[in-house]
Coordinates of C-alpha atoms in Angstrom, one line a residue:
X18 CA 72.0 107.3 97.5
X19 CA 74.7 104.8 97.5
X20 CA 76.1 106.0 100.8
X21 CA 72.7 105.7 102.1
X22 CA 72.0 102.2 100.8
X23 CA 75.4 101.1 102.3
X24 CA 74.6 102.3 105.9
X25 CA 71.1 100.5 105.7
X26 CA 73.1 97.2 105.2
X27 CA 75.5 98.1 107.7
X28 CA 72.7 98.2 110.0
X29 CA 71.3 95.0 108.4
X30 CA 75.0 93.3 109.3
X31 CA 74.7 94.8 113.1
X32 CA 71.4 93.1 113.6
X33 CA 72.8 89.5 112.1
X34 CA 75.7 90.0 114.2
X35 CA 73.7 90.4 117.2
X36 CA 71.8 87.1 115.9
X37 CA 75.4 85.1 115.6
X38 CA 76.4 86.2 119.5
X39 CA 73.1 84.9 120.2
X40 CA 74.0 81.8 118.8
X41 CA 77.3 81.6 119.8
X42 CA 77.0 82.1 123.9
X43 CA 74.5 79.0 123.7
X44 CA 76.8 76.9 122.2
X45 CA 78.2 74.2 124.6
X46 CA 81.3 73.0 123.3
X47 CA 84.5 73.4 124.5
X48 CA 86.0 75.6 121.6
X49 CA 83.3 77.4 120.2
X50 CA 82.7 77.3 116.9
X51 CA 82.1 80.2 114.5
X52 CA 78.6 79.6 113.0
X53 CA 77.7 79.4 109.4
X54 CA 75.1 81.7 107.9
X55 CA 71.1 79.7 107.2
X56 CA 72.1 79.4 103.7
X57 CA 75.0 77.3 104.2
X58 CA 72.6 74.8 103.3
X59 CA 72.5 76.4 99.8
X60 CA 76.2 75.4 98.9
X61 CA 76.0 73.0 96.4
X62 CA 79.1 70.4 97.2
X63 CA 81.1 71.1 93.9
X64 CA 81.5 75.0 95.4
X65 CA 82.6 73.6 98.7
X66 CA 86.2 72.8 96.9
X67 CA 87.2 73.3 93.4
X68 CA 90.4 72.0 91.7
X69 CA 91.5 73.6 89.3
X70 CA 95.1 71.8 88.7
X71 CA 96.4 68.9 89.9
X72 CA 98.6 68.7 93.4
X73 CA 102.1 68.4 91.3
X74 CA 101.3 71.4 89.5
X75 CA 102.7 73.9 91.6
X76 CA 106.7 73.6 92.5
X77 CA 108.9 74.6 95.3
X78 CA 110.3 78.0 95.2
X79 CA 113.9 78.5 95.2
X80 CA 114.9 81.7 96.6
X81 CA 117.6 83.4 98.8
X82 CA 116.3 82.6 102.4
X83 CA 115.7 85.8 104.9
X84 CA 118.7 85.2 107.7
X85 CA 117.4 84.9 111.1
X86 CA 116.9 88.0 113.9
X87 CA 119.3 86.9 116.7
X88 CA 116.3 88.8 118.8
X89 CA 113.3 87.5 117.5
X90 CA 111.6 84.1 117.3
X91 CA 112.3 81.3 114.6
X92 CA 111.3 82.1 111.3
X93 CA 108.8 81.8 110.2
X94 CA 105.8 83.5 112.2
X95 CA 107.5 85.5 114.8
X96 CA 105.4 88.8 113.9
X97 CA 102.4 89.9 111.9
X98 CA 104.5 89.9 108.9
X99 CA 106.6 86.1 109.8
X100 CA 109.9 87.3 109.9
X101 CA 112.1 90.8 110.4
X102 CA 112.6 91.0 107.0
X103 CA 108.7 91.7 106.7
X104 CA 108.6 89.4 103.1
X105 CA 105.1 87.7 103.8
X106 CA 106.9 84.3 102.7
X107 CA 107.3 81.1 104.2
X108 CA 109.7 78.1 104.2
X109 CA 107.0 75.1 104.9
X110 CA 104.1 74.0 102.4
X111 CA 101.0 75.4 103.4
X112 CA 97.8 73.1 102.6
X113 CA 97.9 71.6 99.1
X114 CA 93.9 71.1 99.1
X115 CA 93.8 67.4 100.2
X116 CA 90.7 66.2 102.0
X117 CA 91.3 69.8 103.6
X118 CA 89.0 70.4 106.5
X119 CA 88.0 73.7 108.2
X120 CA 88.5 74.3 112.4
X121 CA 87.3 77.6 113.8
X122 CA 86.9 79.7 117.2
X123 CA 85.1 82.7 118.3
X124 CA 84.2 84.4 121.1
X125 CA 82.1 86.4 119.9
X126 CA 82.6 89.9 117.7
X127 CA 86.3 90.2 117.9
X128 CA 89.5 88.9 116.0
X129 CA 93.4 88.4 116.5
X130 CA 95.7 90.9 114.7
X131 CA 98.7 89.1 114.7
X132 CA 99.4 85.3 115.3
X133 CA 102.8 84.2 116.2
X134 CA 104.6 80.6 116.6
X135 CA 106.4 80.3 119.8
X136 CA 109.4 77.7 119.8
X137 CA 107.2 75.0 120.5
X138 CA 104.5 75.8 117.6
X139 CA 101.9 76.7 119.7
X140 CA 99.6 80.0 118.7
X141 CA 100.4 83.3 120.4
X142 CA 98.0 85.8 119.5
X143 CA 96.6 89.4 120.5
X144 CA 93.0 89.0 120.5
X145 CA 90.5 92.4 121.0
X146 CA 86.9 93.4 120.5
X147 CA 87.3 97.0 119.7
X148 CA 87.7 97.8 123.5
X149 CA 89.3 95.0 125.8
X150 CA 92.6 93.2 124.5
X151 CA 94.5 90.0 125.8
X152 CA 97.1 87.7 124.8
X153 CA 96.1 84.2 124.4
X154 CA 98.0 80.9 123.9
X155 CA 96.7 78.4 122.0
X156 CA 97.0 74.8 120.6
X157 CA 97.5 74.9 117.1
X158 CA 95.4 71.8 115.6
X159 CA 92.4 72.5 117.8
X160 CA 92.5 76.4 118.8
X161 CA 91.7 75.7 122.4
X162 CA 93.1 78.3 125.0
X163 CA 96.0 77.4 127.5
X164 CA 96.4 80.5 129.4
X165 CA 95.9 84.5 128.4
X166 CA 97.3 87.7 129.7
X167 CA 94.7 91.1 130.2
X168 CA 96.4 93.8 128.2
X169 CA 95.2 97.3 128.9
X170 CA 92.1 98.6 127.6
X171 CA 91.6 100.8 124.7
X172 CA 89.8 104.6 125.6
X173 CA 86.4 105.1 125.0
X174 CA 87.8 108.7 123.7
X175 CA 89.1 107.1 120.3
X176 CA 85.4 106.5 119.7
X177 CA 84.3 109.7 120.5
X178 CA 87.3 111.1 117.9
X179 CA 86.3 109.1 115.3
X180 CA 88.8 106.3 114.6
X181 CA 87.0 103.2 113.8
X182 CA 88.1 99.7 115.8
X183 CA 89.7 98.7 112.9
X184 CA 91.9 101.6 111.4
X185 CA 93.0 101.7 115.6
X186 CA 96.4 100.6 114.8
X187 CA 97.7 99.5 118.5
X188 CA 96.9 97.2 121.5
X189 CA 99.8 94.4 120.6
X190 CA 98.0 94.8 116.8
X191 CA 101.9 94.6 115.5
X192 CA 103.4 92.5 118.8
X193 CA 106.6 90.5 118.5
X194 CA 108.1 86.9 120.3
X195 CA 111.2 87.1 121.0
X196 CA 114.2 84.5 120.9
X197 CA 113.0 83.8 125.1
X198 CA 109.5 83.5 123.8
X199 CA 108.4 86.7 125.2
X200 CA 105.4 88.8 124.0
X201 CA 106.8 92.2 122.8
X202 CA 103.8 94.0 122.9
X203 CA 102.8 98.1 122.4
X204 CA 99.9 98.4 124.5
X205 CA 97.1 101.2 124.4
X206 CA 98.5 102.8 127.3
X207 CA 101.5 104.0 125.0
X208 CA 104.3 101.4 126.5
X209 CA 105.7 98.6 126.0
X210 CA 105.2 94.9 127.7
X211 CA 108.0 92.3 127.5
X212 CA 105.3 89.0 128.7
X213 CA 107.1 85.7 129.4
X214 CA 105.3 83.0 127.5
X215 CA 103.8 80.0 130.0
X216 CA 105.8 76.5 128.8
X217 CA 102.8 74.7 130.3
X218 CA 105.3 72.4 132.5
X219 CA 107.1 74.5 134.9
X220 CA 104.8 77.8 134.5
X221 CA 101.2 77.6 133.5
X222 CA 100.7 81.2 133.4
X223 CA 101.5 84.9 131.4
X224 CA 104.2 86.8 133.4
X225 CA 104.8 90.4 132.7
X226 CA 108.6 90.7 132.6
X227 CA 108.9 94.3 132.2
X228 CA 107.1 97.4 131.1
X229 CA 108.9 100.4 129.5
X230 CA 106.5 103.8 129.3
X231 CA 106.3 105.8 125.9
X232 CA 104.1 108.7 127.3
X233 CA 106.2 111.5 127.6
X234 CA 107.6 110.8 123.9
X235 CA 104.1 110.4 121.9
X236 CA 103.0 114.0 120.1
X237 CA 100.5 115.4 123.1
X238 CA 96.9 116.6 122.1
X239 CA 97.1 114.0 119.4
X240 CA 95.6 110.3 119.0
X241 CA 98.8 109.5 118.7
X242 CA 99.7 105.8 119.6
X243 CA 103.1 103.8 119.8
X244 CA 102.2 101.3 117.8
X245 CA 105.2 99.4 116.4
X246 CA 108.2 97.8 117.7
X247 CA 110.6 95.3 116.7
X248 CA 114.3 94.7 118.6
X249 CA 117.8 96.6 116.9
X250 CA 119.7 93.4 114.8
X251 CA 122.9 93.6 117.1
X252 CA 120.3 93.4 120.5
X253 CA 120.4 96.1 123.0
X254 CA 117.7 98.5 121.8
X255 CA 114.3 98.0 120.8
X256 CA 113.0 100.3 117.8
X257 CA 109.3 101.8 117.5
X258 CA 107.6 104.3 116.0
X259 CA 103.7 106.2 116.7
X260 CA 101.3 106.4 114.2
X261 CA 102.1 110.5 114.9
X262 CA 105.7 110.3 113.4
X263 CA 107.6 109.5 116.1
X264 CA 110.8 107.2 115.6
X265 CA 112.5 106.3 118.6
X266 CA 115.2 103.9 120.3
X267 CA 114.5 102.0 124.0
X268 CA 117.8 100.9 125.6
X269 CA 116.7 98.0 126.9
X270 CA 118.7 97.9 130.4
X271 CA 118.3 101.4 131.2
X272 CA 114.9 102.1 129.7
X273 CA 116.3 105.2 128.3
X274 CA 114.3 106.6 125.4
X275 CA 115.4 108.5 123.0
X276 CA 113.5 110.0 119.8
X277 CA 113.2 112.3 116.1
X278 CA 110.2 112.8 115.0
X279 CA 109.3 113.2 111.3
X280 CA 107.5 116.4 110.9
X281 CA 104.0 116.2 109.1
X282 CA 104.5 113.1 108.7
X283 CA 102.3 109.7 109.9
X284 CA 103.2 106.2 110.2
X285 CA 100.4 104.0 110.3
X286 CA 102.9 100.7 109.1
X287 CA 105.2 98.6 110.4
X288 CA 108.8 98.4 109.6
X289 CA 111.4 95.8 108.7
X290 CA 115.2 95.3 110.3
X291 CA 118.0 94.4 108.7
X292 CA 121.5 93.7 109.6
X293 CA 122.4 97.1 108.1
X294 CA 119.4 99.6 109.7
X295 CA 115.4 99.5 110.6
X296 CA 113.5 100.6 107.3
X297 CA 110.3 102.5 108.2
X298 CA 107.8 104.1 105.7
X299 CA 106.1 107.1 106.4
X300 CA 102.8 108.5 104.8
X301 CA 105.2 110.2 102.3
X302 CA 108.8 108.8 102.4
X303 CA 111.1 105.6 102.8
X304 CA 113.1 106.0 105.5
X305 CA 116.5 103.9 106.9
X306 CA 117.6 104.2 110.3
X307 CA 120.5 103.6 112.5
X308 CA 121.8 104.6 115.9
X309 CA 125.1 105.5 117.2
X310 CA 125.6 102.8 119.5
X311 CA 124.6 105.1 122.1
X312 CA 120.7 105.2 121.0
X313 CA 120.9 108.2 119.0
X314 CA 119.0 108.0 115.9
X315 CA 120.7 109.0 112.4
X316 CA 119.0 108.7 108.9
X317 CA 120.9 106.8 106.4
X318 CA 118.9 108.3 103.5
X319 CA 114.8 109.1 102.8
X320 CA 113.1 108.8 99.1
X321 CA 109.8 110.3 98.6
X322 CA 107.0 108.8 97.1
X323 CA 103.9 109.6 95.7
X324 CA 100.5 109.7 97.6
X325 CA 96.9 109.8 96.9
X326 CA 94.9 113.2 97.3
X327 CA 92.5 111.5 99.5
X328 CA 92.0 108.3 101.1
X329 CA 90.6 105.7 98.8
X330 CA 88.0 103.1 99.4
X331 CA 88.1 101.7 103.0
X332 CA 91.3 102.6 103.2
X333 CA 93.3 103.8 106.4
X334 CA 96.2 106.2 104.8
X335 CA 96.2 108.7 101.9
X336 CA 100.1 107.2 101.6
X337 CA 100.8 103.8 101.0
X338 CA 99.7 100.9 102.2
X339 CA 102.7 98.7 102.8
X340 CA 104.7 97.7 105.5
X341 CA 108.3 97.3 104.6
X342 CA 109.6 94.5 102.5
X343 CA 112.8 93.2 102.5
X344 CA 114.0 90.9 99.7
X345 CA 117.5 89.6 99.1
X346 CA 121.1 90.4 100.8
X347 CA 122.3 93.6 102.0
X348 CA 122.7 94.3 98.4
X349 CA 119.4 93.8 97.5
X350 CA 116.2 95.4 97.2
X351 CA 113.2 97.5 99.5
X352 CA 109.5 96.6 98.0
X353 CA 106.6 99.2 98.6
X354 CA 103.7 100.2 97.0
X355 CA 103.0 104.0 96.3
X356 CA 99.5 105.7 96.4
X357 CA 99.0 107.6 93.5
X358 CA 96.0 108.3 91.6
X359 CA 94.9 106.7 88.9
X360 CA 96.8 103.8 89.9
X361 CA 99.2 102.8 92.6
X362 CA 102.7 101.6 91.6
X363 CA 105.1 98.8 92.7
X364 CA 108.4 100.4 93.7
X365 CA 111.9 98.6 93.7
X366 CA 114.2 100.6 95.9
X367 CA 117.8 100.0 96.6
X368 CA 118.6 98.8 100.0
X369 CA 121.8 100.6 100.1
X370 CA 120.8 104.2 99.4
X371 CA 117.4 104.3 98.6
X372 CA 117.8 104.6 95.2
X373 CA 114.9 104.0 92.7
X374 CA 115.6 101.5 90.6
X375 CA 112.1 100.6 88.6
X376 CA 108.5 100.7 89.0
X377 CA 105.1 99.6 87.5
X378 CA 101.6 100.9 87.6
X379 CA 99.4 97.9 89.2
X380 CA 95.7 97.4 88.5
X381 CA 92.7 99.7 86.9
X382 CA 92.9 103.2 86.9
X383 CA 90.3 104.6 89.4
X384 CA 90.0 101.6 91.3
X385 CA 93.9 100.7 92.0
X386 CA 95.1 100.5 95.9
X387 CA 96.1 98.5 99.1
X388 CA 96.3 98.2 102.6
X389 CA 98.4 95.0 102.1
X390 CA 102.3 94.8 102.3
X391 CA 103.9 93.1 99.1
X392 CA 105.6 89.8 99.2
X393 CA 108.4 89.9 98.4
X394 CA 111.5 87.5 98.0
X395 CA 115.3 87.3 95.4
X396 CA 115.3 83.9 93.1
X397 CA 118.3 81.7 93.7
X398 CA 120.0 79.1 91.6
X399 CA 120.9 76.0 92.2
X400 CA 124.2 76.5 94.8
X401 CA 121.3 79.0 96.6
X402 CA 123.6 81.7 95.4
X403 CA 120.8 85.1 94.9
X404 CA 120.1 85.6 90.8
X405 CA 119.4 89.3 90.9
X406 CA 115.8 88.1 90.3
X407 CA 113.2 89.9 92.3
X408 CA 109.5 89.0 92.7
X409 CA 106.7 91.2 94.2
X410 CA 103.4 90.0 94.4
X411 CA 100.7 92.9 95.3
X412 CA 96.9 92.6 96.0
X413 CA 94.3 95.1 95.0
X414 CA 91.7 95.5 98.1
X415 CA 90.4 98.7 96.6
X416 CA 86.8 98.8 97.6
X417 CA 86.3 98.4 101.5
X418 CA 83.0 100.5 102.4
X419 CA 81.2 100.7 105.4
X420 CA 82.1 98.0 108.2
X421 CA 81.5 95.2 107.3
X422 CA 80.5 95.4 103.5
X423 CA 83.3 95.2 101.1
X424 CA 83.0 94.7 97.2
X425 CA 86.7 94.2 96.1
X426 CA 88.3 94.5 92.8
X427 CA 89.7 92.0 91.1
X428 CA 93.4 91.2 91.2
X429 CA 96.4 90.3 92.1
X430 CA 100.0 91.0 90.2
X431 CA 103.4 90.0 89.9
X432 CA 105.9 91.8 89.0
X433 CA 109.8 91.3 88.8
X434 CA 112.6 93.5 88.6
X435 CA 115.4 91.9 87.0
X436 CA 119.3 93.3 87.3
X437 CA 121.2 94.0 84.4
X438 CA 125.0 93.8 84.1
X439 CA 125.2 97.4 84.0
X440 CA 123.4 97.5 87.5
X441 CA 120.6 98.9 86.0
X442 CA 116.8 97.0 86.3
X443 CA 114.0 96.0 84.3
X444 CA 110.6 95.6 85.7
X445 CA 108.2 93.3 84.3
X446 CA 104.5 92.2 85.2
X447 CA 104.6 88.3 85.3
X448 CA 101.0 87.5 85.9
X449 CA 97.9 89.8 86.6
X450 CA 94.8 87.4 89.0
X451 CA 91.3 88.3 88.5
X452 CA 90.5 86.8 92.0
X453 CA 88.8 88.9 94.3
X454 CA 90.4 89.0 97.8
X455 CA 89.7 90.8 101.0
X456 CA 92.8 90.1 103.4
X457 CA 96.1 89.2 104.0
X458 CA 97.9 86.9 101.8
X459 CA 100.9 85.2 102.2
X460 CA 103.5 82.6 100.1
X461 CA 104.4 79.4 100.6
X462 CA 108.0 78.9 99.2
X463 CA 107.8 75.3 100.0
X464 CA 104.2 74.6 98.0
X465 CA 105.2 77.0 95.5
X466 CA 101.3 78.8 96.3
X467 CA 100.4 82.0 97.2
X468 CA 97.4 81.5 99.6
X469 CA 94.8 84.8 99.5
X470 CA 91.5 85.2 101.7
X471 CA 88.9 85.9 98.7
X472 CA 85.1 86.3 98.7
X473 CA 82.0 85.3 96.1
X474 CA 78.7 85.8 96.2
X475 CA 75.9 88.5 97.6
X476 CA 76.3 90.1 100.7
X477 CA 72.9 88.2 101.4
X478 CA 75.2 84.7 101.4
X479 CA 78.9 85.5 101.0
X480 CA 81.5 82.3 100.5
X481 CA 84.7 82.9 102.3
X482 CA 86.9 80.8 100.4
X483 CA 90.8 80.0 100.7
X484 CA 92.2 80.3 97.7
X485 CA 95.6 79.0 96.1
X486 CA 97.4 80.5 93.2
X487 CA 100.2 79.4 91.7
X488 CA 103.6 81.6 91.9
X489 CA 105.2 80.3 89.2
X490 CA 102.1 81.1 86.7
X491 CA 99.4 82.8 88.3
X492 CA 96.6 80.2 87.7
X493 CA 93.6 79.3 90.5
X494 CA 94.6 76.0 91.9
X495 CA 92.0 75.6 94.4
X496 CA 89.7 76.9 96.2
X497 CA 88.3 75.8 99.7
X498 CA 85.3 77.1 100.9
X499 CA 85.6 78.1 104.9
X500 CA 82.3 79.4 105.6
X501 CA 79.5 81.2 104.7
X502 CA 78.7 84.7 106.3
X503 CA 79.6 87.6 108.4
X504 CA 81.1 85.7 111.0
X505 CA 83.6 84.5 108.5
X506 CA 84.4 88.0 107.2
X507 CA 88.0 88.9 107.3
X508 CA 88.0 92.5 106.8
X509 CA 91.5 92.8 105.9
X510 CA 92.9 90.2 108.9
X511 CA 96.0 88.4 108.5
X512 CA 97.0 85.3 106.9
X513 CA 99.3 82.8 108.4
X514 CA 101.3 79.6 107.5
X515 CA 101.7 77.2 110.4
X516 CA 105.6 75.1 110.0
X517 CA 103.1 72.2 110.1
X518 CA 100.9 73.3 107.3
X519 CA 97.9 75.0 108.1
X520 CA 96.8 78.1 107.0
X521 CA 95.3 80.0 109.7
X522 CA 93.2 83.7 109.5
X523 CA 91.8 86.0 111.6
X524 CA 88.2 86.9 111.2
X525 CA 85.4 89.7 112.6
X526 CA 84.3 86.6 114.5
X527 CA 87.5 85.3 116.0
X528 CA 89.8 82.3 113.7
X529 CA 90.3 80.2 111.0
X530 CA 92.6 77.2 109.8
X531 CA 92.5 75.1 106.7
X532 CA 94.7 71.8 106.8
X533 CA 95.0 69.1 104.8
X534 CA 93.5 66.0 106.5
X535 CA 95.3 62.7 106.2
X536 CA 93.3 60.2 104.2
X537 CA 91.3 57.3 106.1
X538 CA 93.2 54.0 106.2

């Protein structure tokens, strides 16, 4: 019965959505906005933004800052994740809720997976619709389009074989920029784009560099897709890996491939790099990586982990969740999530040898899980020297049903692990959230806030809301409402923190950005 219920009001959503392209293809301005549901209206103005504490309550975070790629972009924003380190965490203040106002674009059903900063802080994003996929550059205050870039199309076959558009994990989902402000970008074709960034002066359009073809090296008879990559610390190879299990090196002047793959095993999230190997996470192991100089692939060490029995709740993997997290020095710690039943756990795993060094159960017991990668960063003192201090912050999105209806649980945790003298760790929960999110979140170091993507309401009139919670404590600081509706619907989208301050989001429906709007003189 409850199965059936949910598919009527999936059908219910299909027919509003139809309604909103309606609306949105007569709409003549210039950047089209995404609309708001008819009971927008509704919205009484003191649930259109709620303080909770004051603007000085939440402090800068001190911590031991994540040293920058040599290949990649500036930090922060130059992947899904911000930096190569995968820690979710960024330098600048994100919006501190003052006389913050909400810009949006759509183009109708569709959204961005990742959005990047290029060196002049302009948006690079992959947008798709579930078949057709482009890059787009964008300004960042108003989201208007400069230029774009067709990527290759996505088969109608994955349809047919049963992987939803949004559990389809490539088409430039998990693309890169590069320090030449090139698109690194795995493309549904199974190969890999290097696209040259327009500067708008000299060049005013895309310009595919170079293309390097995966085909031969994905698992045949398989919907197997090469859907990560990010570029070797010391340059000269590019590392990916296929949702199939398939790890592999690209030398990046010959084009030569070579591959292991991991044997029953799937990856279906993205890895980190480090100065000392790539860090990937399988559906049942932690993995690190190195090659020979030569672009053989060695494993440094693996450490299993536990998964769930079956895929929970609107969830993509029956192993975890996480992408790779990075915190600290080279002596520092690897932050996952496991997926085990009753409840997931937080995991602390040395960087060195992928040793376990503590973990702690996270949320309630049936209804514990996530899709999310952990946040992740090392305290530092005063000299910016690293404590041994380690925070995690993990979000429950247990509860994802049939496209587009989600009904969350509550929460979202810290937890430290803490070094000893003796080397050893203790693991603490810090602070346990009751709010209800549906997305990405992210942390701004500067603002001392962690920024989440939550939800309130009845499906009938659903209140997107960006929401602000203090590191430090864990306590609601704001909350801005940013639409009403299922064009405002993240379904599990990123979250990401502009170097000027906006927080920006994808949505079903295209974007979102929430900045703080200077007073009126």
């Amino acid at each position: 019965m409850k199965k059936r219920i949910l598919s009527y009001l999936a059908l219910a959503w299909l027919i509003i959505g139809a309604v909103y392209i309606v609306v949105i293809r007569h709409s003549h301005d210039r950047v089209k906005r995404i609309p708001n549901s008819p009971f927008y209206p509704l919205v009484p103005e003191h649930k259109k933004f709620i303080r909770y504490h004051p603007v000085e309550f939440s402090k800068p975070v001190a911590h031991v800052p994540v040293p920058q790629h040599p290949f990649m972009g500036p930090n922060p924003g130059n992947n899904m994740h911000c930096d190569a380190y995968i820690s979710d965490t960024y330098e600048a203040s994100g919006p501190r809720g003052v006389n913050s106002e909400v810009v949006s674009r759509t183009q109708g059903f569709g959204g961005y997976g990742t959005i990047c900063f290029d060196s002049r802080g302009r948006l690079v994003g992959v947008y798709g619709n579930g078949r057709s996929f482009k890059i787009e550059l964008m300004d960042p205050h108003t989201f208007e389009e400069l230029a774009s870039f067709k990527l290759p199309p996505r088969s109608i076959k994955f349809f047919f074989r049963g992987i939803k558009p949004w559990e389809y994990l490539g088409a430039g989902m998990y693309f890169y920029l590069d320090n030449q402000d090139r698109a690194i970008v795995p493309t549904t074709k199974n190969t890999v784009q290097v696209v040259q960034t327009p500067d708008m002066e000299g060049s005013t359009e895309f310009k595919l560099v170079r293309e390097y073809d995966l085909r031969e090296y994905v698992v045949p008879g398989k919907n197997d897709s090469a859907a990560f990559v990010l570029p070797d610390w010391n340059g000269g190879y590019y590392w990916f890996a296929t949702t199939e299990g398939v790890v592999g090196t690209i030398n990046m002047e010959s084009g030569a491939v070579q591959t292991m793959r991991l044997e029953g095993e799937l990856v279906e999230n993205s890895f980190a790099v480090g100065e000392d190997g790539v860090f990937i996470i399988s559906d049942r192991a932690m993995y690190r990586f190195n090659h020979d100089g030569s672009g053989k692939i060695v494993v440094d060490w693996r450490t299993d982990y536990s998964k769930a029995t079956e895929r929970k709740a609107g969830h993509i993997s029956v192993g975890s969740g996480s992408s790779t997290t990075l915190a600290g020095g080279r002596d520092g710690l690897i932050l996952i999530t496991d997926n085990d039943d009753p409840r997931i756990n937080i995991l602390f795993i040395k960087r060195s040898d992928g040793a376990l060094v503590g973990s702690v159960p996270l949320f309630a017991e049936g209804k514990s899980g996530t899709d999310l990668t952990v946040i992740g960063l090392e305290h530092a003192d005063a000299n910016g020297k690293g404590t041994g201090v380690y925070s995690a912050v993990i979000e429950n999105n247990w509860g994802h049903h049939v496209f587009p209806i989600s009904y969350p649980e509550p929460g979202v945790t810290r937890v430290d692990a803490v070094r000893n003298q003796d080397g050893t760790y203790t693991c603490k929960e810090v602070w346990a959230s009751r709010e209800e999110s549906i997305g990405g979140f992210r942390l701004s170091l500067g603002s001392g806030l962690v920024y989440i993507y939550g939800k309130e309401g009845s499906w009938i009139n659903e209140k997107w809301y960006l929401i602000a919670i203090d590191f430090v404590t864990g306590e609601t600081v704001y909350k801005k409402l940013i639409g009403t509706g299922l064009g405002y619907n993240n379904w599990q989208g990123s979250l990401f923190l502009h170097p000027e301050g906006m927080a920006l989001s994808t949505t079903i429906f295209g974007a979102v950005m929430v900045r703080d709007k200077a007073p009126q003189a």
